[in-house]
mmCIF file of C-alpha atoms in Angstrom:
data_model
loop_
_atom_site.group_PDB
_atom_site.id
_atom_site.type_symbol
_atom_site.label_atom_id
_atom_site.label_comp_id
_atom_site.label_asym_id
_atom_site.label_seq_id
_atom_site.Cartn_x
_atom_site.Cartn_y
_atom_site.Cartn_z
ATOM 1 C CA LYS A 300 -156.896 -121.472 -7.874
ATOM 2 C CA ALA A 301 -159.252 -123.044 -5.331
ATOM 3 C CA GLY A 302 -158.202 -122.880 -1.697
ATOM 4 C CA VAL A 303 -158.105 -125.567 0.942
ATOM 5 C CA THR A 304 -161.524 -127.119 1.416
ATOM 6 C CA GLN A 305 -162.621 -128.784 4.622
ATOM 7 C CA THR A 306 -165.786 -130.763 5.184
ATOM 8 C CA PRO A 307 -167.957 -130.789 7.130
ATOM 9 C CA ARG A 308 -167.786 -127.259 8.535
ATOM 10 C CA TYR A 309 -169.797 -128.063 11.633
ATOM 11 C CA LEU A 310 -170.707 -131.279 13.359
ATOM 12 C CA ILE A 311 -172.032 -132.458 16.675
ATOM 13 C CA LYS A 312 -171.207 -135.845 18.145
ATOM 14 C CA THR A 313 -171.669 -137.563 21.467
ATOM 15 C CA ARG A 314 -169.032 -139.072 23.696
ATOM 16 C CA GLY A 315 -167.786 -142.442 22.524
ATOM 17 C CA GLN A 316 -168.621 -141.864 18.871
ATOM 18 C CA GLN A 317 -166.056 -141.434 16.164
ATOM 19 C CA VAL A 318 -165.698 -138.734 13.528
ATOM 20 C CA THR A 319 -163.986 -138.365 10.177
ATOM 21 C CA LEU A 320 -162.988 -134.985 8.782
ATOM 22 C CA SER A 321 -161.941 -134.360 5.211
ATOM 23 C CA CYS A 322 -159.496 -131.931 3.646
ATOM 24 C CA SER A 323 -158.799 -131.169 -0.003
ATOM 25 C CA PRO A 324 -155.544 -129.230 -0.419
ATOM 26 C CA ILE A 325 -154.689 -126.622 -2.996
ATOM 27 C CA SER A 326 -153.994 -128.232 -6.337
ATOM 28 C CA GLY A 327 -150.328 -129.179 -6.577
ATOM 29 C CA HIS A 328 -149.732 -129.125 -2.828
ATOM 30 C CA ARG A 329 -148.448 -132.445 -1.567
ATOM 31 C CA SER A 330 -148.244 -131.748 2.134
ATOM 32 C CA VAL A 331 -151.283 -131.651 4.384
ATOM 33 C CA SER A 332 -151.094 -130.782 8.065
ATOM 34 C CA TRP A 333 -153.789 -130.936 10.703
ATOM 35 C CA TYR A 334 -154.106 -128.697 13.748
ATOM 36 C CA GLN A 335 -156.452 -128.667 16.705
ATOM 37 C CA GLN A 336 -157.437 -125.228 17.955
ATOM 38 C CA THR A 337 -159.019 -124.661 21.348
ATOM 39 C CA PRO A 338 -159.307 -121.501 23.464
ATOM 40 C CA GLY A 339 -157.166 -123.000 26.196
ATOM 41 C CA GLN A 340 -154.390 -124.646 24.179
ATOM 42 C CA GLY A 341 -154.176 -122.533 21.046
ATOM 43 C CA LEU A 342 -153.009 -124.220 17.856
ATOM 44 C CA GLN A 343 -151.752 -127.718 18.469
ATOM 45 C CA PHE A 344 -150.087 -129.683 15.697
ATOM 46 C CA LEU A 345 -151.646 -133.097 15.113
ATOM 47 C CA PHE A 346 -149.806 -134.598 12.143
ATOM 48 C CA GLU A 347 -148.523 -133.966 8.654
ATOM 49 C CA TYR A 348 -148.829 -136.120 5.586
ATOM 50 C CA PHE A 349 -146.699 -135.971 2.490
ATOM 51 C CA SER A 350 -147.127 -138.260 -0.503
ATOM 52 C CA GLU A 351 -149.481 -140.552 1.414
ATOM 53 C CA THR A 352 -147.023 -140.991 4.296
ATOM 54 C CA GLN A 353 -147.221 -139.546 7.766
ATOM 55 C CA ARG A 354 -144.072 -137.475 7.946
ATOM 56 C CA ASN A 355 -144.543 -135.732 11.287
ATOM 57 C CA LYS A 356 -146.689 -136.324 14.311
ATOM 58 C CA GLY A 357 -147.632 -134.180 17.265
ATOM 59 C CA ASN A 358 -148.254 -135.228 20.823
ATOM 60 C CA PHE A 359 -151.786 -136.592 20.617
ATOM 61 C CA PRO A 360 -153.162 -139.984 21.703
ATOM 62 C CA GLY A 361 -153.651 -142.820 19.257
ATOM 63 C CA ARG A 362 -157.370 -142.017 19.033
ATOM 64 C CA PHE A 363 -156.338 -139.357 16.556
ATOM 65 C CA SER A 364 -155.308 -140.746 13.201
ATOM 66 C CA GLY A 365 -155.147 -139.648 9.634
ATOM 67 C CA ARG A 366 -154.348 -140.662 6.126
ATOM 68 C CA GLN A 367 -153.627 -139.154 2.771
ATOM 69 C CA PHE A 368 -154.744 -140.387 -0.589
ATOM 70 C CA SER A 369 -152.894 -140.429 -3.894
ATOM 71 C CA ASN A 370 -154.629 -137.205 -4.973
ATOM 72 C CA SER A 371 -153.273 -135.531 -1.777
ATOM 73 C CA ARG A 372 -156.686 -135.293 -0.171
ATOM 74 C CA SER A 373 -156.521 -136.132 3.499
ATOM 75 C CA GLU A 374 -158.809 -137.360 6.217
ATOM 76 C CA MET A 375 -158.426 -137.375 9.951
ATOM 77 C CA ASN A 376 -160.316 -139.603 12.309
ATOM 78 C CA VAL A 377 -160.983 -139.318 16.000
ATOM 79 C CA SER A 378 -162.298 -142.417 17.717
ATOM 80 C CA THR A 379 -163.972 -142.752 21.099
ATOM 81 C CA LEU A 380 -164.709 -139.056 21.309
ATOM 82 C CA GLU A 381 -164.250 -137.221 24.590
ATOM 83 C CA LEU A 382 -165.691 -133.887 25.683
ATOM 84 C CA GLY A 383 -162.208 -132.397 25.465
ATOM 85 C CA ASP A 384 -162.054 -133.150 21.755
ATOM 86 C CA SER A 385 -164.447 -130.293 21.095
ATOM 87 C CA ALA A 386 -162.400 -127.915 18.966
ATOM 88 C CA LEU A 387 -161.851 -126.307 15.622
ATOM 89 C CA TYR A 388 -159.837 -128.696 13.454
ATOM 90 C CA LEU A 389 -157.801 -126.918 10.843
ATOM 91 C CA CYS A 390 -156.211 -128.397 7.789
ATOM 92 C CA ALA A 391 -153.352 -126.674 6.005
ATOM 93 C CA SER A 392 -151.567 -127.504 2.799
ATOM 94 C CA SER A 393 -148.171 -126.521 1.472
ATOM 95 C CA LEU A 394 -145.909 -127.204 -1.473
ATOM 96 C CA SER A 395 -143.275 -128.631 0.830
ATOM 97 C CA LEU A 396 -140.582 -129.035 -1.787
ATOM 98 C CA ALA A 397 -137.121 -129.230 -0.256
ATOM 99 C CA PRO A 398 -134.762 -127.462 -0.240
ATOM 100 C CA THR A 399 -136.980 -124.457 -0.848
ATOM 101 C CA ASN A 400 -139.633 -125.490 1.625
ATOM 102 C CA THR A 401 -140.299 -122.665 4.021
ATOM 103 C CA GLY A 402 -143.148 -123.972 6.121
ATOM 104 C CA GLU A 403 -145.650 -121.495 4.655
ATOM 105 C CA LEU A 404 -149.101 -122.929 5.157
ATOM 106 C CA PHE A 405 -152.423 -122.338 3.465
ATOM 107 C CA PHE A 406 -155.331 -123.013 5.795
ATOM 108 C CA GLY A 407 -158.874 -124.152 5.288
ATOM 109 C CA GLU A 408 -161.755 -122.647 7.243
ATOM 110 C CA GLY A 409 -161.829 -125.566 9.638
ATOM 111 C CA SER A 410 -164.278 -128.128 10.913
ATOM 112 C CA ARG A 411 -165.963 -127.176 14.167
ATOM 113 C CA LEU A 412 -166.533 -130.308 16.260
ATOM 114 C CA THR A 413 -168.746 -130.243 19.311
ATOM 115 C CA VAL A 414 -168.808 -133.304 21.541
ATOM 116 C CA LEU A 415 -171.785 -133.629 23.887
ATOM 117 C CA ALA B 168 -136.546 -126.753 19.855
ATOM 118 C CA GLN B 169 -138.204 -123.794 18.276
ATOM 119 C CA SER B 170 -140.730 -121.706 20.182
ATOM 120 C CA VAL B 171 -142.744 -118.531 19.820
ATOM 121 C CA THR B 172 -143.954 -116.151 22.489
ATOM 122 C CA GLN B 173 -146.682 -113.617 21.991
ATOM 123 C CA PRO B 174 -146.705 -111.799 25.313
ATOM 124 C CA ASP B 175 -149.986 -109.978 24.798
ATOM 125 C CA ILE B 176 -153.150 -112.077 24.951
ATOM 126 C CA HIS B 177 -155.395 -109.117 24.189
ATOM 127 C CA ILE B 178 -154.698 -105.713 22.678
ATOM 128 C CA THR B 179 -157.283 -102.940 22.506
ATOM 129 C CA VAL B 180 -156.840 -99.961 20.209
ATOM 130 C CA SER B 181 -159.040 -97.220 18.869
ATOM 131 C CA GLU B 182 -159.837 -97.103 15.196
ATOM 132 C CA GLY B 183 -157.253 -94.988 13.420
ATOM 133 C CA ALA B 184 -154.583 -95.569 16.042
ATOM 134 C CA SER B 185 -151.315 -97.324 15.342
ATOM 135 C CA LEU B 186 -150.751 -100.945 16.255
ATOM 136 C CA GLU B 187 -147.819 -103.077 17.266
ATOM 137 C CA LEU B 188 -148.150 -106.761 18.138
ATOM 138 C CA ARG B 189 -145.147 -108.383 19.729
ATOM 139 C CA CYS B 190 -143.566 -111.690 18.822
ATOM 140 C CA ASN B 191 -140.408 -113.261 20.201
ATOM 141 C CA TYR B 192 -139.006 -116.509 18.896
ATOM 142 C CA SER B 193 -136.429 -119.082 19.776
ATOM 143 C CA TYR B 194 -134.670 -120.877 16.965
ATOM 144 C CA GLY B 195 -131.158 -122.175 16.532
ATOM 145 C CA ALA B 196 -130.552 -120.968 13.000
ATOM 146 C CA THR B 197 -131.928 -118.392 10.638
ATOM 147 C CA PRO B 198 -135.674 -118.631 11.071
ATOM 148 C CA TYR B 199 -138.510 -118.336 8.669
ATOM 149 C CA LEU B 200 -141.098 -116.101 10.318
ATOM 150 C CA PHE B 201 -144.766 -115.628 9.622
ATOM 151 C CA TRP B 202 -147.740 -113.644 10.779
ATOM 152 C CA TYR B 203 -151.199 -115.089 10.228
ATOM 153 C CA VAL B 204 -154.604 -113.552 10.926
ATOM 154 C CA GLN B 205 -157.773 -115.393 11.857
ATOM 155 C CA SER B 206 -161.180 -113.775 11.696
ATOM 156 C CA PRO B 207 -163.954 -115.293 13.819
ATOM 157 C CA GLY B 208 -165.069 -118.653 12.502
ATOM 158 C CA GLN B 209 -162.428 -118.687 9.794
ATOM 159 C CA GLY B 210 -159.133 -120.360 9.100
ATOM 160 C CA LEU B 211 -155.782 -118.613 9.229
ATOM 161 C CA GLN B 212 -154.653 -116.307 6.445
ATOM 162 C CA LEU B 213 -151.039 -115.389 5.833
ATOM 163 C CA LEU B 214 -150.354 -111.674 6.377
ATOM 164 C CA LEU B 215 -146.641 -111.639 5.671
ATOM 165 C CA LYS B 216 -143.482 -113.693 5.875
ATOM 166 C CA TYR B 217 -139.766 -113.248 6.348
ATOM 167 C CA PHE B 218 -137.270 -115.623 4.819
ATOM 168 C CA SER B 219 -134.149 -113.527 4.244
ATOM 169 C CA GLY B 220 -132.964 -110.160 2.976
ATOM 170 C CA ASP B 221 -134.598 -106.896 3.940
ATOM 171 C CA THR B 222 -135.597 -107.092 7.587
ATOM 172 C CA LEU B 223 -138.678 -104.913 7.070
ATOM 173 C CA VAL B 224 -141.332 -106.869 5.215
ATOM 174 C CA GLN B 225 -144.597 -105.648 3.818
ATOM 175 C CA GLY B 226 -147.740 -107.706 3.875
ATOM 176 C CA ILE B 227 -151.345 -107.541 2.911
ATOM 177 C CA LYS B 228 -153.939 -105.165 4.381
ATOM 178 C CA GLY B 229 -151.313 -102.513 5.158
ATOM 179 C CA PHE B 230 -149.376 -104.575 7.692
ATOM 180 C CA GLU B 231 -145.616 -104.706 8.030
ATOM 181 C CA ALA B 232 -143.201 -106.513 10.323
ATOM 182 C CA GLU B 233 -139.589 -106.037 11.248
ATOM 183 C CA PHE B 234 -137.144 -108.859 11.913
ATOM 184 C CA LYS B 235 -134.625 -108.017 14.623
ATOM 185 C CA ARG B 236 -132.140 -110.818 15.042
ATOM 186 C CA SER B 237 -130.453 -109.255 18.079
ATOM 187 C CA GLN B 238 -133.770 -109.191 19.928
ATOM 188 C CA SER B 239 -135.178 -112.423 18.470
ATOM 189 C CA SER B 240 -138.287 -110.471 17.588
ATOM 190 C CA PHE B 241 -140.641 -110.139 14.664
ATOM 191 C CA ASN B 242 -143.188 -107.496 15.654
ATOM 192 C CA LEU B 243 -146.197 -106.729 13.503
ATOM 193 C CA ARG B 244 -147.194 -103.120 12.886
ATOM 194 C CA LYS B 245 -149.886 -101.102 11.206
ATOM 195 C CA PRO B 246 -149.944 -97.296 11.163
ATOM 196 C CA SER B 247 -153.726 -96.905 11.266
ATOM 197 C CA VAL B 248 -156.076 -99.646 12.402
ATOM 198 C CA HIS B 249 -159.478 -100.214 10.824
ATOM 199 C CA TRP B 250 -162.435 -101.817 12.590
ATOM 200 C CA SER B 251 -162.160 -104.757 10.184
ATOM 201 C CA ASP B 252 -158.713 -105.566 11.592
ATOM 202 C CA ALA B 253 -160.314 -106.960 14.739
ATOM 203 C CA ALA B 254 -159.200 -110.599 14.744
ATOM 204 C CA GLU B 255 -156.767 -113.071 16.250
ATOM 205 C CA TYR B 256 -153.153 -112.723 15.141
ATOM 206 C CA PHE B 257 -150.644 -115.541 15.225
ATOM 207 C CA CYS B 258 -146.896 -115.404 14.902
ATOM 208 C CA ALA B 259 -145.115 -118.549 13.701
ATOM 209 C CA VAL B 260 -141.529 -119.678 13.244
ATOM 210 C CA GLY B 261 -140.283 -122.354 10.888
ATOM 211 C CA GLY B 262 -137.031 -123.302 9.296
ATOM 212 C CA THR B 263 -135.072 -125.403 6.919
ATOM 213 C CA GLY B 264 -134.030 -128.005 9.391
ATOM 214 C CA GLY B 265 -135.900 -131.065 10.429
ATOM 215 C CA SER B 266 -139.576 -131.318 9.852
ATOM 216 C CA TYR B 267 -140.383 -127.876 8.412
ATOM 217 C CA ILE B 268 -143.406 -127.812 10.719
ATOM 218 C CA PRO B 269 -143.891 -124.246 11.906
ATOM 219 C CA THR B 270 -144.501 -123.532 15.568
ATOM 220 C CA PHE B 271 -147.267 -121.074 16.399
ATOM 221 C CA GLY B 272 -147.585 -118.634 19.233
ATOM 222 C CA ARG B 273 -150.697 -118.596 21.389
ATOM 223 C CA GLY B 274 -152.110 -115.639 19.499
ATOM 224 C CA THR B 275 -153.050 -112.054 20.278
ATOM 225 C CA SER B 276 -156.658 -110.981 20.119
ATOM 226 C CA LEU B 277 -157.053 -107.496 18.670
ATOM 227 C CA ILE B 278 -160.056 -105.451 19.760
ATOM 228 C CA VAL B 279 -160.789 -102.248 17.881
ATOM 229 C CA HIS B 280 -162.888 -99.528 19.484
ATOM 230 C CA PRO B 281 -164.760 -97.090 17.239
#
């Protein structure tokens, strides 16, 4: 079974630009979560999508947005990039089927964003 | 609110030595607990998980962890460390209530000396 696939793996942008990152979850997984990882802040939860609906949201500004498509693939977008947005963005998928949902996540390798 | 504390930012061990990484959690009910490992430039990989039952759980790569409810701890152990174990280790707590979104600790960086 293929794992979680994130594209692109690396990208460089300049301040003020916007970026779109893509995530394809494991087949059959309906939940996709996004995390931002930086050396200073660790793993910060951005948002979670389930069946094309944002189910949970972390404490990030509105410049960070996402969506999920009917095939469970997800994208996240960051507009008006700032230097502080430089980070590894990780996508994770899970089955997320209540009541047996346990929060176990399967991660992609991440998209490394550098903002200059 | 749930939280996780990994008190050690860095741990240095010699190859072949034993390892214990500490994790303390805060959660109002029975937690689901996880340990993940992240190699440089990679995503996180699940090492092991605790949902219920036997408090000593076995994981991949020779790792094990013990759930101690009285101490709110879920420490990760390995009897003999290999150089390839050098990585970042994350403890996480989740649960059945609310959003199911697990909370991660800040991570412990493991350095292995030859």
